[in-house]
Short mmCIF file of C-alpha atoms and ligand atoms in Angstrom, two decimals:
data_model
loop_
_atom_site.label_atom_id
_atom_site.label_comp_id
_atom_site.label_asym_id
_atom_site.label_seq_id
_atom_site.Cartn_x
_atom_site.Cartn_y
_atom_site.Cartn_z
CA UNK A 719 96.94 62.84 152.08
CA UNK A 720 100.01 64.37 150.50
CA UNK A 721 98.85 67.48 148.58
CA UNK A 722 100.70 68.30 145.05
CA UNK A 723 100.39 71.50 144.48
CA UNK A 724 102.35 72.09 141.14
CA UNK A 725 101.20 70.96 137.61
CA UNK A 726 103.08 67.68 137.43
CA UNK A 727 103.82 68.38 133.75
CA UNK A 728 106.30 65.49 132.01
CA UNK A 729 104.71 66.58 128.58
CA UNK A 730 105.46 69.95 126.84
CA UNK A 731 101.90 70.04 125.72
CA UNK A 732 100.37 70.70 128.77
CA UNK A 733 102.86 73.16 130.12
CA UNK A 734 101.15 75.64 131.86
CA UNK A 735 101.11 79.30 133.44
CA UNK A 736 99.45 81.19 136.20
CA UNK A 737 95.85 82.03 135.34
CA UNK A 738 96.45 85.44 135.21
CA UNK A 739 99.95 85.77 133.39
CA UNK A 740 98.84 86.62 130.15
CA UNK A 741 101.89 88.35 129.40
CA UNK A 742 103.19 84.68 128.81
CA UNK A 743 100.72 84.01 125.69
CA UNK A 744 102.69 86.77 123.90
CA UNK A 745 106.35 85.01 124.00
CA UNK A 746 106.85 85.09 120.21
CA UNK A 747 108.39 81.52 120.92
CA UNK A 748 105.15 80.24 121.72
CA UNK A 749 103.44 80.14 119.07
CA UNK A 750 104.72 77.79 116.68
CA UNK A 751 105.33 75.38 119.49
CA UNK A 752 102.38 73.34 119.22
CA UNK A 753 101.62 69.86 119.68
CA UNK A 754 99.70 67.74 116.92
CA UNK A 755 97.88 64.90 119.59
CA UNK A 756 94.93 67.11 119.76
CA UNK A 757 94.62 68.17 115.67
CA UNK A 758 92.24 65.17 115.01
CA UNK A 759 89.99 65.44 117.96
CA UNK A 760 89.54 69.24 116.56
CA UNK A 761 89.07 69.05 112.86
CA UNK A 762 87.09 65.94 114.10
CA UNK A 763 84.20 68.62 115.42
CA UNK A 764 82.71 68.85 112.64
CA UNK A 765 81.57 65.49 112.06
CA UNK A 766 79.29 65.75 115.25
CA UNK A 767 78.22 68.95 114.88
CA UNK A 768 74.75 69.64 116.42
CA UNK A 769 72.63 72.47 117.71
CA UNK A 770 70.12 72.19 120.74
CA UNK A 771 68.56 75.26 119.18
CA UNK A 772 67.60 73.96 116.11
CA UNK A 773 64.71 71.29 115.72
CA UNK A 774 66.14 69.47 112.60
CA UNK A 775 68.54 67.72 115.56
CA UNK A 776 66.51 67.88 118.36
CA UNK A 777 62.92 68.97 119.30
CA UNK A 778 61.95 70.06 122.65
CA UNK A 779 58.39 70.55 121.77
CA UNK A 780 57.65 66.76 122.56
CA UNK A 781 55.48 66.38 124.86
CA UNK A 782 55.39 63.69 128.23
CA UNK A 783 53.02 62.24 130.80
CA UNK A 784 54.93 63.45 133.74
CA UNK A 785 52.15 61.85 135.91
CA UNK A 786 52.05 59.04 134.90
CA UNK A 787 54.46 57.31 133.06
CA UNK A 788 58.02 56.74 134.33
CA UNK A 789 61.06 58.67 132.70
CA UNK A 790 63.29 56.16 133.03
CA UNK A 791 62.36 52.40 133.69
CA UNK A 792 61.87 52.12 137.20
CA UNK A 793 64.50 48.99 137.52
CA UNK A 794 67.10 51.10 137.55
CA UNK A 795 65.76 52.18 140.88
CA UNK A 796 67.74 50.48 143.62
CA UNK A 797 65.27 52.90 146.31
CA UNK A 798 61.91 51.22 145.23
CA UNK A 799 63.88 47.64 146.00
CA UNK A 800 64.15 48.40 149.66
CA UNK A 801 61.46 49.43 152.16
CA UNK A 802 60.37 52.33 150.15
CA UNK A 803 59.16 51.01 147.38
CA UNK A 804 56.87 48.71 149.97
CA UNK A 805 55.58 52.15 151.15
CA UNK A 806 54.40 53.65 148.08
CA UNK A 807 51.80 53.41 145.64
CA UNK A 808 52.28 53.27 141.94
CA UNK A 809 51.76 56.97 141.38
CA UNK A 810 53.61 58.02 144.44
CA UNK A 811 56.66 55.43 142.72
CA UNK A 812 56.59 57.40 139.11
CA UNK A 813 56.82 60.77 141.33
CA UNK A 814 59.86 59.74 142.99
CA UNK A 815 61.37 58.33 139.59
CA UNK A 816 60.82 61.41 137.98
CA UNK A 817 61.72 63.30 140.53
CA UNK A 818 65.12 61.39 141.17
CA UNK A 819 65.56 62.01 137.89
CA UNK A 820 65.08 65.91 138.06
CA UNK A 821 68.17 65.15 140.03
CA UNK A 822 70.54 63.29 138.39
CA UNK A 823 69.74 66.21 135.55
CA UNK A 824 70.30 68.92 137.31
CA UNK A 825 73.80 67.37 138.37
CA UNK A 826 74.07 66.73 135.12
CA UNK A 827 73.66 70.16 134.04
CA UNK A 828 75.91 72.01 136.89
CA UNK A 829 78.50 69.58 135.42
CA UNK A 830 78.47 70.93 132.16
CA UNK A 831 78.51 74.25 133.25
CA UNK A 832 81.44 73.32 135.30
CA UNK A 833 82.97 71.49 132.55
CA UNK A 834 81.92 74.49 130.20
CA UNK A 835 83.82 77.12 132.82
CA UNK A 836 86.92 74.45 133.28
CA UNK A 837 87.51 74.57 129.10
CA UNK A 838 87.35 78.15 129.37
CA UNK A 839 90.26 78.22 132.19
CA UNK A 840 92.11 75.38 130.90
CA UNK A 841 92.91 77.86 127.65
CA UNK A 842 94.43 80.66 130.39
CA UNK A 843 96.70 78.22 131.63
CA UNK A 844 97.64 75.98 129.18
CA UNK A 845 100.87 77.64 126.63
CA UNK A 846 100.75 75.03 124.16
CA UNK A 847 98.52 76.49 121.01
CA UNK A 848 97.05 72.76 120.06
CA UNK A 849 96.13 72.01 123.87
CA UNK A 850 94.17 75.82 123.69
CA UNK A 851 92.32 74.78 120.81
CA UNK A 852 91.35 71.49 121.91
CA UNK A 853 89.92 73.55 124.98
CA UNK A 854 88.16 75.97 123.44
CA UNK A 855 86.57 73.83 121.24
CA UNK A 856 85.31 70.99 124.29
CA UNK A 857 83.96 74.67 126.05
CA UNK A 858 82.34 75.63 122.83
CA UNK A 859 81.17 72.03 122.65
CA UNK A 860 79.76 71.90 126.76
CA UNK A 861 78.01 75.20 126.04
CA UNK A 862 75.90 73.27 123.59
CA UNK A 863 75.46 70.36 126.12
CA UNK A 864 74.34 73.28 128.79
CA UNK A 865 72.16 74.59 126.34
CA UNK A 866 70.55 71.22 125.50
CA UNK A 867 69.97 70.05 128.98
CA UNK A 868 68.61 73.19 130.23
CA UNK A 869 66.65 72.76 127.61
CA UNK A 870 65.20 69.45 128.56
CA UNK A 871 64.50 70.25 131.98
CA UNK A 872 62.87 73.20 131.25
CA UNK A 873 60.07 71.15 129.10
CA UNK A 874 59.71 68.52 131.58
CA UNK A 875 60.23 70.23 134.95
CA UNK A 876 60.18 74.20 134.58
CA UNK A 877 63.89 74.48 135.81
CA UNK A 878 66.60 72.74 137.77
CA UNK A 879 66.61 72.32 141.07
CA UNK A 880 69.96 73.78 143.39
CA UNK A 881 73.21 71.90 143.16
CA UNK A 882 74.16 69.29 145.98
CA UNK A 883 77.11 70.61 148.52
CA UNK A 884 79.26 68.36 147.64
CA UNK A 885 78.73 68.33 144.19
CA UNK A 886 78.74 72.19 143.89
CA UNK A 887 82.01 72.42 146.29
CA UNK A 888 84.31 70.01 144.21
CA UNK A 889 82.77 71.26 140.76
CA UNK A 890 84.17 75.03 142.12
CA UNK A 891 87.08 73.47 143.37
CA UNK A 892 87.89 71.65 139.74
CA UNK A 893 87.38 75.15 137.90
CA UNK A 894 89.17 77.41 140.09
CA UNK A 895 92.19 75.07 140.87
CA UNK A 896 95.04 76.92 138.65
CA UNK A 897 96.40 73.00 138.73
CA UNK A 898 96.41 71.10 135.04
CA UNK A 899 96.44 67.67 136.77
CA UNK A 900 93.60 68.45 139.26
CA UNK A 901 91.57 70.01 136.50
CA UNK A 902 92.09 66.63 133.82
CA UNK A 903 91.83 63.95 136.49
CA UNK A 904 88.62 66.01 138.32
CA UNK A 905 86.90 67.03 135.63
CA UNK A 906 88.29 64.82 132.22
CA UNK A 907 88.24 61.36 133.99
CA UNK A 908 86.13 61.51 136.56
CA UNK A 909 83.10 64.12 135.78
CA UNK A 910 83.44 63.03 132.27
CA UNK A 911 83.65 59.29 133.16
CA UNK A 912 80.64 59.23 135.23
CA UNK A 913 78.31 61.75 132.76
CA UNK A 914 79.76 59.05 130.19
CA UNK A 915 78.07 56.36 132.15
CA UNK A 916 75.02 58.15 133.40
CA UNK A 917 74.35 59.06 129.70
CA UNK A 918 74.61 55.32 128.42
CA UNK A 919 72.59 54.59 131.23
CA UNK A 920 70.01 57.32 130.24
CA UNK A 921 69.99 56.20 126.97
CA UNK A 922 69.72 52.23 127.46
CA UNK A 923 67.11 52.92 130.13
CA UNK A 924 65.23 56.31 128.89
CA UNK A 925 61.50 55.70 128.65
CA UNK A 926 61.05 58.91 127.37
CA UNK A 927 62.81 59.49 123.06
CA UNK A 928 63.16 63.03 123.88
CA UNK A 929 65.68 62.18 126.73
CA UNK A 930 66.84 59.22 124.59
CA UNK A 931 67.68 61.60 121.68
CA UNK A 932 69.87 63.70 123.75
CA UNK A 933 71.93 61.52 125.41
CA UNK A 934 72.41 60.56 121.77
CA UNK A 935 73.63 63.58 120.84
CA UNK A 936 75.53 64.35 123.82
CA UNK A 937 77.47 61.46 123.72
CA UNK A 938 78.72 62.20 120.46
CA UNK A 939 80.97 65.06 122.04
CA UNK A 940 81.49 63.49 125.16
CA UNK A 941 83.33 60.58 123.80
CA UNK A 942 85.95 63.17 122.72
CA UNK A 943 86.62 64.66 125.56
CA UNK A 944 86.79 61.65 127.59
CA UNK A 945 89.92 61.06 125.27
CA UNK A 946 91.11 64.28 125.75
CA UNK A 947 91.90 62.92 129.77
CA UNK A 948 93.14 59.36 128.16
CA UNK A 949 95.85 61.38 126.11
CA UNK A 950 97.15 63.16 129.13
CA UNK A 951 96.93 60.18 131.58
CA UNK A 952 99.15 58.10 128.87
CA UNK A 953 101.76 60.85 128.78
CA UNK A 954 101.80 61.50 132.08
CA UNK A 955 101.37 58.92 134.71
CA UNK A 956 103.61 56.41 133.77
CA UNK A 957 106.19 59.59 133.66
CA UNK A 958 106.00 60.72 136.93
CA UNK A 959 107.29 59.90 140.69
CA UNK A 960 106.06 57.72 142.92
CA UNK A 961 104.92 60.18 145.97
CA UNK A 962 103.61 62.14 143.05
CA UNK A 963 100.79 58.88 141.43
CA UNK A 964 99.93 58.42 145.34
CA UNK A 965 98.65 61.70 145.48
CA UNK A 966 97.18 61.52 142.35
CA UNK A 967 95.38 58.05 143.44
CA UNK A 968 94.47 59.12 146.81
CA UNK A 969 93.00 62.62 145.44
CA UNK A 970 90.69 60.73 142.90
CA UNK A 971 89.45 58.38 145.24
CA UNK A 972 88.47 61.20 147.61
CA UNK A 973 86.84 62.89 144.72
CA UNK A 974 84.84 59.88 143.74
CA UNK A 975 83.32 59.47 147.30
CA UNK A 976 81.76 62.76 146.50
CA UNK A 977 80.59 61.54 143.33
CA UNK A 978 78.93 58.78 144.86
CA UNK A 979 77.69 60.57 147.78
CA UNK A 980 76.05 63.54 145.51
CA UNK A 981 74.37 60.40 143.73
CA UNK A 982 73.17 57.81 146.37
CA UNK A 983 72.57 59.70 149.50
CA UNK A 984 69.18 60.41 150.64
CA UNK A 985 70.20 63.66 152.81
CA UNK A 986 71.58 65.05 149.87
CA UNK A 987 68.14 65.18 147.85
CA UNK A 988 65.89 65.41 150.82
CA UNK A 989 63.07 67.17 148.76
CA UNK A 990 62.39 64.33 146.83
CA UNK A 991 61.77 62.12 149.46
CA UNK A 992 59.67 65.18 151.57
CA UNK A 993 57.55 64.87 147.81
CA UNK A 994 56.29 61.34 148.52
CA UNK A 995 55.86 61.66 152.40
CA UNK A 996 59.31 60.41 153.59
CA UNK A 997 61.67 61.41 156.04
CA UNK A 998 64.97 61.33 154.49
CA UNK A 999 66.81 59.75 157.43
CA UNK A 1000 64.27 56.66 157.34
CA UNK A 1001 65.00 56.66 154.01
CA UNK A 1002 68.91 55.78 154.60
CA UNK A 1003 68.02 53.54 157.60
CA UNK A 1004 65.78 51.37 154.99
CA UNK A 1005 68.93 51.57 152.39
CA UNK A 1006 71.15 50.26 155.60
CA UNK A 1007 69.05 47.57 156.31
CA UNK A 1008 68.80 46.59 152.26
CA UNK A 1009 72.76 46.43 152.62
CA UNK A 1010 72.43 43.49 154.89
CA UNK A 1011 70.40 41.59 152.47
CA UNK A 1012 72.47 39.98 149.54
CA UNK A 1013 70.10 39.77 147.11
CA UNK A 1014 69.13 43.62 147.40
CA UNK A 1015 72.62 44.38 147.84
CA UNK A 1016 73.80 42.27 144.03
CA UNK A 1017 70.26 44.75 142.26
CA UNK A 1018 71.94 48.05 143.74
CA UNK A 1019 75.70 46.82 143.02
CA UNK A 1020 74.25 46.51 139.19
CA UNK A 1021 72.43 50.49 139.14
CA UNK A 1022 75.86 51.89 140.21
CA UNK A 1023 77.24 50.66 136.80
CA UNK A 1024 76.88 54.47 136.05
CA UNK A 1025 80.60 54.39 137.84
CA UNK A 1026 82.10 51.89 135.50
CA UNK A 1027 83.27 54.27 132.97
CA UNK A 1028 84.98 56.05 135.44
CA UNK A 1029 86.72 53.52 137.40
CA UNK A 1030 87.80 51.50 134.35
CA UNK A 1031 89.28 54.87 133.08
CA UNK A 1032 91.26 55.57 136.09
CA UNK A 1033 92.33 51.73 136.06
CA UNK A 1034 93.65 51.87 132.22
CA UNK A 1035 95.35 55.23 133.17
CA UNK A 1036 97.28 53.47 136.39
CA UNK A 1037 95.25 56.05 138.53
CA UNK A 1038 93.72 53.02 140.49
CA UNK A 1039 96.67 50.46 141.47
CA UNK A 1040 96.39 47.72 144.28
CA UNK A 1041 96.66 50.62 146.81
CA UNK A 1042 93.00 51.56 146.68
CA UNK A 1043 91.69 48.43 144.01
CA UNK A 1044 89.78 47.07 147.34
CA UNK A 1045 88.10 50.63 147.81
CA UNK A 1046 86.14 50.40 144.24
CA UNK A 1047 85.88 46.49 144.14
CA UNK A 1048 82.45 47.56 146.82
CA UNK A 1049 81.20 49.08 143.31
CA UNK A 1050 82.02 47.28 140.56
CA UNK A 1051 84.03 43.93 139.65
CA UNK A 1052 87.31 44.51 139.68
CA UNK A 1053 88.93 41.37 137.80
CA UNK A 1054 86.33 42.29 135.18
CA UNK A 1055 87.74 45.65 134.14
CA UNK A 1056 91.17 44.14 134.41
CA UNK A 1057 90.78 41.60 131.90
CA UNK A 1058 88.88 44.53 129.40
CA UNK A 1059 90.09 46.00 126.57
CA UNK A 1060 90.21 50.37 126.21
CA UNK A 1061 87.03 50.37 124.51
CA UNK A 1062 84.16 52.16 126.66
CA UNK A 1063 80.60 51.55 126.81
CA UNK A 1064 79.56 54.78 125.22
CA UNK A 1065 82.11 54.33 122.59
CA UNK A 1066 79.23 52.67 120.83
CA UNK A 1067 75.99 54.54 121.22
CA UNK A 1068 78.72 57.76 120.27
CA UNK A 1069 79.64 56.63 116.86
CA UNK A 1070 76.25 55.41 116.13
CA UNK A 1071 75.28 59.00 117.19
CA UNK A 1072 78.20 60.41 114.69
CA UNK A 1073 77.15 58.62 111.43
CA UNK A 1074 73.79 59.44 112.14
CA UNK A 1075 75.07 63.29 112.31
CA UNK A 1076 77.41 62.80 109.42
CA UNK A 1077 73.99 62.14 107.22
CA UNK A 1078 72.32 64.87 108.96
CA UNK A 1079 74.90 67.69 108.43
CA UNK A 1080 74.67 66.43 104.57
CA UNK A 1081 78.30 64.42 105.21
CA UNK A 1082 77.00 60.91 103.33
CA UNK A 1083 77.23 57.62 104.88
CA UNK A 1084 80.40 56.39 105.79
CA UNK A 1085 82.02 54.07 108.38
CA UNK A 1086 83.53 55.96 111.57
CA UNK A 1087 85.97 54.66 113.80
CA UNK A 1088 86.15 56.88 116.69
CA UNK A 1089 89.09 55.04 118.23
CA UNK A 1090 91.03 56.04 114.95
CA UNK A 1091 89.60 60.04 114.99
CA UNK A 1092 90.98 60.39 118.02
CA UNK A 1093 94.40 58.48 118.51
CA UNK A 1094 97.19 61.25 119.59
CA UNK A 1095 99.84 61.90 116.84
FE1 LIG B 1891 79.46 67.99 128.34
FE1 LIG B 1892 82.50 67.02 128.25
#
């Protein structure tokens, strides 16, 4: 794989300096150069402000029969379709749900502490003063989304449970990286693209409100940033070399193996499966054998729709071409996205989320167009 290691910038706005060269925040020049394709996404905050803190929004308190009733409808499941659901009674099957679920979470929640600490870093790097205040504002905004989910798995599970390794690895890679490409593609398409799909997911699926509610909520902000990576992805792929997209393409495709890998494999969440009485390596020998079966193999093609977000964003951005189209056609239908227009599937429950915050936060009812609150000047 070629490796870039320069910030590929064709756009002034996300010109960028060394982490640590503050000096270069001071150039008197700099501050009057700023771009205006952030300026609605920012005074846009407002409209979906919420607080995790504050039970007029959202109320922890709610209570839920972790023994007995499933979190999330089981169907979503593709595990309990194969040989271990045939080994497991229908107590030991909510366990594992819930469990599983603990899981996703707590990925969920070392993601927005990574996207929370990537914000943050983005504003040391990045000279232009719009770009910095789009970034402070999405860190502002993940803090809440840390706050919120740490809140939920305190009331249902005490705490999270340790990230996966290679979850954890590319999550410290993404914040650390002094790259501005690396950083957007890693963390603004593909993080945000699958948390934008796991939370639809969530929310379509969610048996219990209080997880229901937040997804809500969290989906209001998240649809934002996931622009934030469209805006950069329009200015800048379509401007730059040839050896430069391959990298690009390649790196992405690596990074969504992880993805996949911190999600579907069994060695990477062996304590759940040590919960119910399973060995986690019989576990992925009864997933193998499920593969063979076509069937089996069509009901676990449909529970990774959590990746469509992120594939069809990295296919509208010309970050997937016909050089690696075959890898991610195992996933999802390919033609499909093709044929699709930009809109995403969380575009909805997001704007549903916003004019129910806009009557909230006192704002009146009113139509909102989310496509048209965040279009780049
Ligand atoms: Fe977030
Ligand atoms: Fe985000």
């Amino acid at each position: 794989m070629t490796k870039i290691e320069t910030n590929i910038t064709v756009d002034a706005a996300y010109e960028a300096v060394a982490p640590d060269d503050f000096p270069a925040m001071m150039e008197v020049d700099r501050y009057n150069k700023r771009s205006t394709a952030f300026d609605k996404i920012i005074s846009a905050t407002h409209d979906h402000f919420w607080d995790p803190m504050d039970t007029k929004y959202i109320d922890f308190s709610a209570p839920f029969d972790m023994e007995n009733e499933y979190l999330v409808d089981p169907e979503l499941f593709a595990d309990l379709k194969t040989a271990v659901g045939d080994k497991l009674d229908e107590k030991q099957k909510i366990k594992l749900v819930n469990l599983d679920t603990q899981w996703s979470l707590s990925s969920i929640l070392h993601g927005e502490a990574g996207a929370l600490a990537l914000s943050a870093s983005l504003c040391h790097i990045l000279k232009d003063p719009g770009a910095q205040e789009y970034a402070a504002n999405q860190a502002r905004e993940e803090a809440r989304h840390v706050a919120g989910f740490s809140r939920y798995i305190q009331a249902r599970w005490g705490k999270p449970v340790q990230v996966g390794p290679a979850l954890g690895d590319t999550l410290t890679e993404l914040v650390n990286s002094p790259l501005v490409w690396k950083k957007i593609v890693g963390m603004q398409m593909l993080v945000e693209g699958l948390a934008m799909g796991a939370f639809a997911t969530f929310y379509k699926m969610g048996r219990d409100p209080l997880m229901v509610k937040l997804m809500q909520l969290v989906m209001t902000d998240e649809a934002f940033h996931h622009k934030f990576g469209k805006i950069w992805a329009d200015r800048t792929i379509p401007n730059i070399n040839p050896a430069e997209r391959d990298a690009i393409e390649d790196w992405a495709w690596h990074i969504f193996q992880v993805l996949l890998f911190n999600l579907g494999s069994p060695e990477q969440k062996k304590h759940i499966y040590a919960a119910v009485g399973l060995d986690w390596e019989w576990v992925q020998g009864a997933f193998m054998e499920a593969m063979t079966d076509a069937n089996i193999r069509e009901e676990m093609q449909e529970s990774t729709n959590i990746f469509r977000v992120l594939i069809k964003t990295l296919l509208k951005a010309g970050i997937i071409t016909s050089r690696t189209s075959m890898n991610y056609a195992a996933f999802i239908d390919m033609k499909e996205l093709y044929a699709e227009g930009d809109r995403m599937v969380g575009d909805d429950i997001a704007e549903e989320g916003i004019k129910y915050l806009l009557q909230l936060n006192g704002q009146g009812n009113r139509a909102y167009s989310l496509d048209k609150m965040t279009a780049a000047e």
